[in-house]
C-alpha cells in the first residue's frame, strides 16, 4: 500500500507516524510546501517574544528523523499542484528546483491546514506587514524585529494569534494596538466574559480599537498605516495580520471534492472525502460540533491530531471514528488564563436553544491558604434537560483544570445537575472541599428545584418604584461604587430591617459576587418576599461597565491621522 500525504504539522505528521506504527510495509510519502514538516505552530508567538529562545525547539520532527525512525519519505519545499482522482496520482512541484512530476497513490490524505485571512489588497511591496502561519513567517517577523527595532505594532485581529502576539510583543517593549472589526477579543467568549480580557490588556498597556475594519494598508514615514472603512487610520512601525484563518482547500476544490462551509472539505466520521481513497484532516475539514450537531470549523491542534490518528486507523482497517469537536481551548494572557468549551450564549441564542446560565466567582483554592485568586465562571445549560452546553472561565491558577473537568463532563453526556456529585481531588493549595465545578452544580440544582430565582445585568429592571432594588454588600463596598437606584442594606443587617421592605414588590438583590445576595434571597423568600438574585454580582457588572466606557474612547494611537 502506498499512501501520499499532502501537508504535515498536526494532522498530516500524526497520520504518517500512526500509519507506520500500524503497517511496517506501507510506503508513506509526505509532501510539505513549507520547509518544516512537523512544528509547534501554537508556540510561534512565544518564539517571537523570546519566551522560547531556541529556534530548533519549534521543530518537533525533521525529515531526517522521520526517515530514520519511521522510514517515511518527507519532502519539504514540495507543493502538490493537482489531484487526478481517476488516475490516482498527484502533480507535485519541487519549489527548490522547479521540477514538476507526478506521484501515484493508493490512498491520499489531505492535510493542507488553514491559511491566514488577509484583506483583498496588494501587500507585496509592504515589507513591514506580516502574517503568521508557518515557521518561516515566525522567523521573518523575528528577524525584522531584531534588525529594525520597531517601537510600535498594529495587530489586525483579536483571536488566538492576535492576543498571543500582543502579549509577546508588549513584553518586548513595543507599543501594541489591536484593531478589531468586532466589539470584543476572542470570539469563543461572550462579551461580558471578554471584558475581563480587555481590562487585563489595557492594564498592560495594550490599546484596543474595536469596530474598525481595515480597507487599505500603505507604507508611510518608514512604517505602515492602516486605513479604516469607517474613516480614520492608525500608523505604526510594523503590522501583523491576524484576522483569522480560512481553510486552504484550493487543491480539493480543483479536484472536485465536495466542499462545505467556507469551502472546507466535507468528510465522514472516518475522515473520508466525497471520493474513494481520498481522506482529509485538520483545519481544512468540516466537522460536527459535538454539542449542537451543527456543521462547524474548529481550527485547533487537538482535533487535528486526533483526526490524523483516526485516518491512519481507517486506512489500516480499524473501526476508528471522529465523534466531533466541542471547541475546548485555553489561552494565556499575561498573568491571566482564559478557557472555553462547548458553545457560548451568543451561539445558543442564534440556534434558538432554550437555555439558562450561572455565573460564579470562586477562589482557585481554599480561602485560608495564602495566594488564592478569584476566577469567573460561566456555565451554560439546557433549561429543560439540564444538558451541559458550554462553559467559559477567566482567572489565574486553576482555570485549565476546571475547564478540562467541565469538557470531560460534557463529552460524557453528564447533566449540569451531576456536576455537584463529581468526586474531585482536594488539598488546600489546589482546591476547596467544594470545588468550583461542584459549586456550579450546586447553583444549578438550586435553580432546578426553585430554591433561587435569578436576574441578569442585561435585564431591564423597572425604575418606576414598582420593584425594590437592594444591594447587600457592606456600606464601604457600596460607597466604593454601586448600581444606580439600589439601596444598601448589608446582608448581616437584613433581618432587623425586613420591616422596612414592602412584601408587595418583587426585590432584586445584588452583592459583590452573588453569594451574599443568595443568602439574602433565601432569607427574604422565607419571610414572604419575592426575591431575585443577580447572577455574577456587582463584580461582573463593574468590569462590563468599565469596558463599555473604555471602548467608547477615540482611536487609541498617538499616530492617529
Coordinates of C-alpha atoms in Angstrom, one line a residue:
X1 CA 0.0 0.0 0.0
X2 CA 1.3 3.4 -1.0
X3 CA 0.0 6.4 1.0
X4 CA 0.7 10.0 -0.1
X5 CA 0.1 12.8 2.5
X6 CA -0.3 16.4 1.5
X7 CA 0.8 18.6 4.4
X8 CA 2.4 17.9 7.7
X9 CA 2.2 19.8 11.0
X10 CA -0.5 18.3 13.3
X11 CA -2.8 16.2 11.1
X12 CA -0.5 15.0 8.4
X13 CA 2.5 14.3 10.5
X14 CA 0.4 12.4 13.1
X15 CA -1.2 10.3 10.3
X16 CA 2.2 9.4 8.9
X17 CA 3.6 8.3 12.2
X18 CA 0.5 6.3 13.1
X19 CA 0.4 4.6 9.7
X20 CA 3.9 3.4 10.2
X21 CA 3.1 2.0 13.7
X22 CA 0.2 0.1 12.2
X23 CA 1.8 -1.0 8.9
X24 CA 5.5 -1.6 8.6
X25 CA 5.3 -2.5 4.9
X26 CA 3.4 0.6 3.7
X27 CA 5.1 3.1 1.5
X28 CA 4.5 6.5 3.0
X29 CA 5.3 9.8 1.3
X30 CA 4.7 13.3 2.7
X31 CA 4.8 16.5 0.6
X32 CA 5.0 19.7 2.6
X33 CA 5.1 23.1 0.9
X34 CA 7.0 24.9 3.7
X35 CA 10.4 24.0 4.9
X36 CA 9.2 22.3 8.1
X37 CA 7.1 19.2 8.3
X38 CA 6.2 19.0 12.0
X39 CA 6.4 22.1 14.2
X40 CA 4.8 23.6 17.2
X41 CA 2.6 26.1 15.5
X42 CA 0.9 27.1 18.8
X43 CA 4.4 28.1 20.0
X44 CA 5.2 30.5 17.2
X45 CA 4.2 33.7 19.0
X46 CA 6.3 32.7 22.0
X47 CA 9.4 32.4 19.9
X48 CA 8.8 35.9 18.5
X49 CA 8.5 37.2 22.1
X50 CA 11.6 35.4 23.3
X51 CA 9.9 33.0 25.7
X52 CA 11.1 30.2 23.5
X53 CA 14.7 31.1 22.8
X54 CA 15.9 28.2 20.7
X55 CA 14.6 28.1 17.1
X56 CA 15.2 24.4 16.9
X57 CA 12.7 23.9 19.8
X58 CA 9.9 24.8 17.4
X59 CA 10.7 21.8 15.2
X60 CA 9.1 18.6 16.5
X61 CA 10.3 16.2 13.8
X62 CA 12.7 16.8 10.8
X63 CA 12.5 14.9 7.5
X64 CA 15.7 13.1 8.6
X65 CA 14.2 12.0 11.8
X66 CA 11.1 10.7 10.0
X67 CA 13.2 8.7 7.7
X68 CA 15.4 7.2 10.4
X69 CA 12.7 6.3 12.9
X70 CA 9.7 5.7 10.7
X71 CA 11.1 5.0 7.3
X72 CA 8.8 7.8 5.9
X73 CA 9.9 9.9 2.9
X74 CA 9.2 13.5 3.8
X75 CA 9.7 16.1 1.1
X76 CA 9.7 19.7 2.2
X77 CA 9.5 22.6 -0.2
X78 CA 7.3 20.4 -2.3
X79 CA 3.9 21.8 -3.4
X80 CA 1.1 19.5 -4.7
X81 CA -0.4 21.3 -7.6
X82 CA -3.2 18.9 -8.7
X83 CA -5.1 15.7 -7.8
X84 CA -6.0 13.3 -10.6
X85 CA -8.7 11.2 -9.0
X86 CA -9.3 8.6 -11.6
X87 CA -5.6 8.0 -12.3
X88 CA -4.9 8.2 -8.5
X89 CA -1.9 10.5 -9.0
X90 CA -0.9 13.9 -7.8
X91 CA 1.2 16.5 -9.6
X92 CA 4.0 17.9 -7.4
X93 CA 6.4 20.8 -7.8
X94 CA 9.8 20.9 -6.2
X95 CA 9.9 24.5 -5.1
X96 CA 13.7 24.4 -4.7
X97 CA 14.5 23.2 -8.2
X98 CA 11.3 23.9 -10.2
X99 CA 10.9 20.2 -11.2
X100 CA 7.3 19.1 -11.8
X101 CA 6.4 15.4 -11.6
X102 CA 3.5 13.0 -10.9
X103 CA 3.3 10.7 -7.9
X104 CA 0.9 7.8 -7.7
X105 CA -1.0 6.7 -4.6
X106 CA -3.3 4.0 -3.3
X107 CA -4.6 6.3 -0.5
X108 CA -4.3 10.1 -0.4
X109 CA -4.6 12.1 2.8
X110 CA -5.1 15.9 2.5
X111 CA -3.8 18.0 5.5
X112 CA -3.4 21.4 4.0
X113 CA -4.5 23.3 7.1
X114 CA -5.8 26.8 7.0
X115 CA -4.3 30.0 5.7
X116 CA -4.3 33.4 7.3
X117 CA -7.3 35.5 6.2
X118 CA -5.9 38.7 4.6
X119 CA -7.6 41.8 3.2
X120 CA -8.1 41.8 -0.6
X121 CA -5.1 44.2 -1.0
X122 CA -1.8 44.1 -2.8
X123 CA 0.7 43.9 0.1
X124 CA 3.7 42.6 -1.8
X125 CA 5.6 45.9 -1.6
X126 CA 4.9 46.4 2.2
X127 CA 8.0 44.9 3.9
X128 CA 6.5 46.0 7.3
X129 CA 3.4 43.9 7.0
X130 CA 3.3 40.2 8.0
X131 CA 1.0 37.3 8.6
X132 CA 1.8 34.3 10.9
X133 CA 1.2 30.7 10.0
X134 CA 4.5 28.9 9.4
X135 CA 7.9 28.7 11.0
X136 CA 9.2 30.8 8.0
X137 CA 6.6 33.5 8.9
X138 CA 7.8 33.4 12.5
X139 CA 11.5 33.7 11.6
X140 CA 10.7 36.6 9.2
X141 CA 8.9 38.6 12.0
X142 CA 11.7 37.7 14.5
X143 CA 14.4 38.9 12.1
X144 CA 12.6 42.1 11.2
X145 CA 12.2 43.0 14.8
X146 CA 15.8 42.2 15.6
X147 CA 17.1 44.2 12.6
X148 CA 14.7 47.2 12.7
X149 CA 13.9 47.6 16.4
X150 CA 10.3 48.7 15.7
X151 CA 8.7 50.6 18.6
X152 CA 5.1 50.2 17.7
X153 CA 2.9 47.5 16.0
X154 CA -0.6 47.2 14.7
X155 CA -2.3 43.8 15.1
X156 CA -5.3 43.3 12.9
X157 CA -7.5 40.7 14.6
X158 CA -8.2 39.7 18.2
X159 CA -8.3 35.9 18.0
X160 CA -5.7 33.5 19.5
X161 CA -2.8 34.6 17.3
X162 CA -3.6 38.3 17.7
X163 CA -3.9 38.1 21.5
X164 CA -0.8 35.9 22.0
X165 CA 1.2 38.1 19.8
X166 CA 0.0 41.2 21.7
X167 CA 1.3 39.8 24.9
X168 CA 4.7 38.7 23.4
X169 CA 5.3 42.0 21.6
X170 CA 4.2 44.0 24.6
X171 CA 6.8 42.1 26.6
X172 CA 9.4 43.1 24.1
X173 CA 8.6 46.7 25.0
X174 CA 6.6 47.6 21.9
X175 CA 3.6 49.9 21.7
X176 CA 0.8 47.4 20.7
X177 CA -2.6 48.2 19.3
X178 CA -5.1 45.6 18.3
X179 CA -7.5 46.6 15.5
X180 CA -10.6 44.5 15.5
X181 CA -13.8 44.8 13.5
X182 CA -15.8 43.0 16.2
X183 CA -16.6 44.7 19.5
X184 CA -14.5 42.2 21.5
X185 CA -11.5 40.0 21.6
X186 CA -11.7 36.2 21.4
X187 CA -15.0 35.2 19.7
X188 CA -15.5 32.0 21.7
X189 CA -16.2 34.2 24.8
X190 CA -19.4 36.1 25.4
X191 CA -18.9 39.8 25.6
X192 CA -19.2 40.1 29.4
X193 CA -16.5 37.4 29.9
X194 CA -14.3 39.1 27.2
X195 CA -14.5 42.3 29.3
X196 CA -12.1 40.7 31.8
X197 CA -9.5 40.2 29.0
X198 CA -10.0 43.7 27.8
X199 CA -9.3 45.0 31.3
X200 CA -6.1 42.9 31.5
X201 CA -4.9 44.0 28.1
X202 CA -5.4 47.7 28.9
X203 CA -3.7 47.3 32.3
X204 CA -0.6 46.0 30.5
X205 CA -0.7 48.9 28.0
X206 CA -2.2 47.2 25.0
X207 CA -4.6 49.5 23.1
X208 CA -7.8 48.2 21.7
X209 CA -9.5 49.7 18.7
X210 CA -12.9 47.9 18.2
X211 CA -15.3 48.3 15.4
X212 CA -12.8 49.2 12.7
X213 CA -12.4 47.2 9.5
X214 CA -9.2 47.7 7.5
X215 CA -9.8 48.9 4.0
X216 CA -6.3 49.8 2.9
X217 CA -2.7 49.4 4.2
X218 CA 0.0 51.6 2.9
X219 CA 3.6 52.5 3.6
X220 CA 4.2 55.8 5.3
X221 CA 7.1 57.5 7.2
X222 CA 9.2 54.3 7.2
X223 CA 6.3 52.5 8.8
X224 CA 2.8 51.4 7.9
X225 CA -0.7 53.0 8.0
X226 CA -4.0 51.1 8.3
X227 CA -6.9 52.9 6.8
X228 CA -10.4 52.1 8.1
X229 CA -13.6 51.7 6.1
X230 CA -15.5 53.9 8.7
X231 CA -12.9 56.7 8.4
X232 CA -9.7 57.4 10.3
X233 CA -6.5 55.4 10.3
X234 CA -3.7 54.3 12.6
X235 CA 0.1 54.2 12.0
X236 CA 2.8 52.0 13.4
X237 CA 6.3 50.8 12.6
X238 CA 5.0 47.4 11.6
X239 CA 1.8 45.4 11.2
X240 CA 0.8 41.8 11.6
X241 CA -2.4 40.4 10.1
X242 CA -4.2 38.0 12.4
X243 CA -7.7 38.5 11.2
X244 CA -8.4 34.8 11.2
X245 CA -7.9 31.7 9.1
X246 CA -9.6 30.2 6.0
X247 CA -9.5 26.6 5.0
X248 CA -6.7 26.1 2.5
X249 CA -8.8 24.0 0.1
X250 CA -8.0 25.1 -3.5
X251 CA -6.4 21.7 -4.2
X252 CA -9.6 19.9 -3.1
X253 CA -11.8 22.3 -4.9
X254 CA -10.0 22.0 -8.2
X255 CA -10.2 18.2 -7.8
X256 CA -14.0 18.4 -7.5
X257 CA -14.2 17.2 -3.9
X258 CA -17.4 18.1 -2.0
X259 CA -17.0 21.3 0.0
X260 CA -18.9 22.7 2.9
X261 CA -19.0 25.8 5.0
X262 CA -16.4 28.4 3.9
X263 CA -15.3 25.9 1.3
X264 CA -14.0 23.4 3.9
X265 CA -13.7 19.8 2.9
X266 CA -16.7 17.6 3.7
X267 CA -15.7 14.4 5.4
X268 CA -17.4 11.4 7.1
X269 CA -16.7 10.4 10.7
X270 CA -13.9 8.2 9.2
X271 CA -12.4 11.3 7.6
X272 CA -13.4 10.1 4.1
X273 CA -13.9 12.8 1.4
X274 CA -16.5 12.5 -1.3
X275 CA -14.1 10.5 -3.5
X276 CA -12.9 7.0 -2.8
X277 CA -9.4 6.6 -1.4
X278 CA -9.1 10.3 -0.6
X279 CA -9.2 11.5 3.0
X280 CA -8.8 14.8 4.8
X281 CA -7.9 16.0 8.2
X282 CA -7.2 19.2 10.2
X283 CA -8.1 22.8 9.9
X284 CA -9.3 22.3 6.3
X285 CA -12.2 19.9 7.1
X286 CA -15.8 20.5 8.2
X287 CA -16.7 18.7 11.4
X288 CA -19.8 18.2 13.5
X289 CA -20.0 20.3 16.7
X290 CA -20.5 17.6 19.3
X291 CA -22.8 19.8 21.4
X292 CA -25.1 21.1 18.8
X293 CA -24.7 18.6 16.0
X294 CA -24.2 21.5 13.6
X295 CA -21.5 21.7 10.9
X296 CA -18.5 23.7 12.2
X297 CA -15.0 24.8 11.5
X298 CA -12.7 24.3 14.6
X299 CA -9.1 25.2 13.9
X300 CA -7.3 23.7 16.9
X301 CA -4.4 21.4 17.3
X302 CA -6.1 18.8 19.4
X303 CA -8.8 17.8 16.9
X304 CA -6.3 17.8 14.0
X305 CA -4.0 15.3 15.9
X306 CA -7.0 13.1 16.7
X307 CA -8.1 13.1 13.1
X308 CA -4.6 12.2 11.9
X309 CA -4.7 9.2 14.1
X310 CA -8.2 8.2 13.1
X311 CA -7.5 8.4 9.3
X312 CA -4.4 6.1 9.8
X313 CA -6.6 3.6 11.7
X314 CA -9.2 3.6 9.0
X315 CA -6.7 3.1 6.2
X316 CA -5.3 0.2 8.1
X317 CA -8.7 -1.4 8.6
X318 CA -9.6 -0.4 12.1
X319 CA -13.0 0.9 13.0
X320 CA -12.0 4.3 14.3
X321 CA -14.3 7.3 14.1
X322 CA -14.2 11.0 14.8
X323 CA -17.1 12.0 17.1
X324 CA -16.9 15.7 16.6
X325 CA -15.4 18.7 18.3
X326 CA -16.6 20.8 21.1
X327 CA -14.0 23.5 20.8
X328 CA -12.2 23.2 24.1
X329 CA -9.4 25.8 24.3
X330 CA -7.2 27.7 26.7
X331 CA -5.2 30.9 26.3
X332 CA -2.5 32.6 28.4
X333 CA -2.8 36.4 28.5
X334 CA -0.1 38.0 30.7
X335 CA -0.9 36.6 34.1
X336 CA -4.4 35.7 33.2
X337 CA -5.9 32.5 31.8
X338 CA -8.9 32.2 29.6
X339 CA -10.6 28.9 28.7
X340 CA -13.7 27.7 27.0
X341 CA -15.5 24.5 26.0
X342 CA -18.8 23.9 24.1
X343 CA -20.9 26.8 22.8
X344 CA -21.3 30.3 24.1
X345 CA -24.5 32.2 24.8
X346 CA -24.4 34.0 21.5
X347 CA -24.5 30.7 19.7
X348 CA -27.2 29.3 21.9
X349 CA -29.4 32.4 21.0
X350 CA -28.7 32.1 17.3
X351 CA -29.7 28.4 17.4
X352 CA -32.9 29.2 19.3
X353 CA -32.0 27.0 22.2
X354 CA -34.0 27.1 25.5
X355 CA -31.0 27.6 27.8
X356 CA -30.1 29.0 31.2
X357 CA -26.8 30.1 32.8
X358 CA -25.0 30.6 36.1
X359 CA -22.0 32.8 37.0
X360 CA -19.8 32.2 39.9
X361 CA -16.6 33.7 41.3
X362 CA -14.8 31.0 43.3
X363 CA -11.2 31.1 44.5
X364 CA -8.8 28.7 42.8
X365 CA -8.1 27.0 46.2
X366 CA -9.0 27.1 49.9
X367 CA -9.6 30.7 51.1
X368 CA -7.4 30.2 54.2
X369 CA -4.4 29.0 52.2
X370 CA -2.3 32.0 51.0
X371 CA -2.1 33.1 47.4
X372 CA -5.6 32.4 46.3
X373 CA -7.1 34.1 43.2
X374 CA -10.6 34.6 42.0
X375 CA -11.8 33.1 38.8
X376 CA -15.0 33.9 37.0
X377 CA -17.0 31.0 35.6
X378 CA -20.0 31.0 33.3
X379 CA -21.8 27.7 32.7
X380 CA -24.5 27.3 30.1
X381 CA -27.1 24.5 30.2
X382 CA -30.4 23.5 28.6
X383 CA -33.2 24.9 30.8
X384 CA -35.3 21.8 30.3
X385 CA -33.0 18.8 30.2
X386 CA -30.0 20.4 32.0
X387 CA -27.7 19.1 29.3
X388 CA -24.4 21.0 29.6
X389 CA -24.0 23.3 26.6
X390 CA -20.8 25.3 27.3
X391 CA -18.5 26.9 29.9
X392 CA -16.2 29.9 29.9
X393 CA -13.7 30.7 32.6
X394 CA -11.3 33.6 33.1
X395 CA -8.9 33.8 36.0
X396 CA -5.5 32.7 37.0
X397 CA -4.2 29.4 38.5
X398 CA -6.6 26.5 38.2
X399 CA -8.6 27.7 35.2
X400 CA -7.3 25.0 32.9
X401 CA -8.1 22.3 35.5
X402 CA -11.7 23.3 35.8
X403 CA -12.3 23.7 32.1
X404 CA -11.0 20.2 31.5
X405 CA -13.3 18.8 34.1
X406 CA -16.2 20.5 32.5
X407 CA -15.2 19.5 29.0
X408 CA -14.9 15.9 30.1
X409 CA -18.4 16.1 31.8
X410 CA -19.8 17.5 28.6
X411 CA -18.2 14.8 26.4
X412 CA -19.5 12.0 28.7
X413 CA -23.1 13.4 28.5
X414 CA -23.4 14.4 32.1
X415 CA -26.1 16.9 33.0
X416 CA -25.3 20.2 34.8
X417 CA -27.0 18.8 37.9
X418 CA -24.5 15.9 38.1
X419 CA -21.6 18.4 38.5
X420 CA -22.3 18.6 42.2
X421 CA -21.6 14.8 42.5
X422 CA -18.2 14.8 41.0
X423 CA -15.5 13.5 43.4
X424 CA -12.6 15.8 42.7
X425 CA -9.3 16.0 44.4
X426 CA -8.9 18.4 47.3
X427 CA -6.0 19.8 49.2
X428 CA -5.8 23.5 50.4
X429 CA -3.0 24.5 47.9
X430 CA -5.1 23.2 44.9
X431 CA -8.8 23.5 45.6
X432 CA -11.6 23.7 48.1
X433 CA -13.6 20.9 49.7
X434 CA -16.4 22.1 47.4
X435 CA -14.5 22.5 44.1
X436 CA -15.7 25.4 41.8
X437 CA -17.1 22.8 39.4
X438 CA -19.1 21.3 42.3
X439 CA -20.3 24.8 43.2
X440 CA -21.6 25.3 39.7
X441 CA -23.6 22.1 40.1
X442 CA -25.0 23.2 43.5
X443 CA -26.1 26.6 42.0
X444 CA -27.8 24.9 39.0
X445 CA -29.5 22.5 41.4
X446 CA -30.9 25.5 43.4
X447 CA -32.3 26.8 40.1
X448 CA -33.8 23.5 39.2
X449 CA -35.6 23.0 42.4
X450 CA -36.7 26.6 42.8
X451 CA -34.5 27.4 45.8
X452 CA -33.3 30.6 44.0
X453 CA -34.6 32.7 41.1
X454 CA -32.0 34.8 39.1
X455 CA -31.9 38.1 37.3
X456 CA -29.2 39.2 34.9
X457 CA -27.5 42.5 34.5
X458 CA -28.8 42.8 30.9
X459 CA -32.4 42.6 32.2
X460 CA -34.3 45.9 32.0
X461 CA -35.5 46.4 35.6
X462 CA -38.4 48.8 36.2
X463 CA -37.3 52.1 37.7
X464 CA -40.8 53.4 38.5
X465 CA -40.9 52.2 42.1
X466 CA -42.8 49.0 41.3
X467 CA -39.8 46.9 42.5
X468 CA -37.3 47.1 45.3
X469 CA -33.6 47.3 44.3
X470 CA -31.4 46.0 47.1
X471 CA -27.6 46.0 47.5
X472 CA -26.5 43.7 50.3
X473 CA -22.8 44.5 50.4
X474 CA -21.1 46.4 53.2
X475 CA -21.5 50.2 53.5
X476 CA -17.9 50.6 52.5
X477 CA -18.3 48.5 49.3
X478 CA -21.5 50.3 48.4
X479 CA -19.7 53.7 48.8
X480 CA -17.0 52.5 46.5
X481 CA -19.4 52.0 43.6
X482 CA -22.9 50.7 43.1
X483 CA -25.7 50.4 40.5
X484 CA -27.8 53.5 40.4
X485 CA -31.1 53.1 42.1
X486 CA -30.1 50.3 44.5
X487 CA -30.5 51.0 48.2
X488 CA -28.0 49.4 50.6
X489 CA -28.8 47.1 53.5
X490 CA -25.8 44.8 54.3
X491 CA -26.8 41.1 54.5
X492 CA -25.9 40.9 58.1
X493 CA -28.3 43.7 58.9
X494 CA -31.1 42.5 56.8
X495 CA -33.1 40.5 59.4
X496 CA -33.5 43.6 61.5
X497 CA -34.6 45.7 58.5
X498 CA -37.1 43.4 56.9
X499 CA -39.9 45.6 58.2
X500 CA -38.7 48.4 56.0
X501 CA -39.3 46.4 52.8
X502 CA -42.6 46.1 51.0
X503 CA -43.8 42.5 50.5
X504 CA -46.0 43.5 47.6
X505 CA -43.0 44.4 45.5
X506 CA -40.5 42.0 43.9
X507 CA -37.0 42.5 45.3
X508 CA -33.9 42.4 43.0
X509 CA -30.8 41.7 45.1
X510 CA -27.2 42.2 44.3
X511 CA -23.9 41.7 46.2
X512 CA -20.3 41.5 45.1
X513 CA -20.3 38.0 43.5
X514 CA -23.7 36.6 44.1
X515 CA -23.1 34.7 47.4
X516 CA -24.3 37.2 49.9
X517 CA -27.2 38.2 47.7
X518 CA -28.2 34.5 47.5
X519 CA -28.2 34.3 51.3
X520 CA -30.3 37.4 51.4
X521 CA -32.7 36.0 48.9
X522 CA -33.2 32.8 50.9
X523 CA -33.9 35.0 54.0
X524 CA -36.3 37.2 52.1
X525 CA -38.2 34.3 50.4
X526 CA -38.7 32.5 53.7
X527 CA -40.2 35.7 55.1
X528 CA -42.7 36.1 52.3
X529 CA -40.8 38.2 49.8
X530 CA -40.5 37.5 46.1
X531 CA -36.7 37.8 45.7
X532 CA -34.3 37.5 42.8
X533 CA -30.6 37.1 42.9
X534 CA -28.3 38.9 40.5
X535 CA -26.1 36.4 38.6
X536 CA -22.5 37.4 38.6
X537 CA -22.9 40.2 41.1
X538 CA -21.6 43.7 41.1
X539 CA -18.1 42.4 40.3
X540 CA -19.2 41.3 36.9
X541 CA -21.3 44.4 36.3
X542 CA -18.4 46.7 37.2
X543 CA -16.0 45.1 34.8
X544 CA -18.5 45.2 31.9
X545 CA -19.4 48.8 32.7
X546 CA -15.7 49.8 32.8
X547 CA -15.1 48.0 29.5
X548 CA -18.0 49.7 27.8
X549 CA -16.7 53.1 28.9
X550 CA -13.2 52.4 27.7
X551 CA -14.4 51.1 24.4
X552 CA -16.2 54.4 23.7
X553 CA -12.8 56.2 23.7
X554 CA -11.3 57.5 20.4
X555 CA -8.8 55.6 18.4
X556 CA -6.1 55.0 20.9
X557 CA -2.9 55.7 19.0
X558 CA -0.7 58.8 19.1
X559 CA -0.1 58.4 15.4
X560 CA -3.8 58.6 14.6
X561 CA -4.4 60.5 11.3

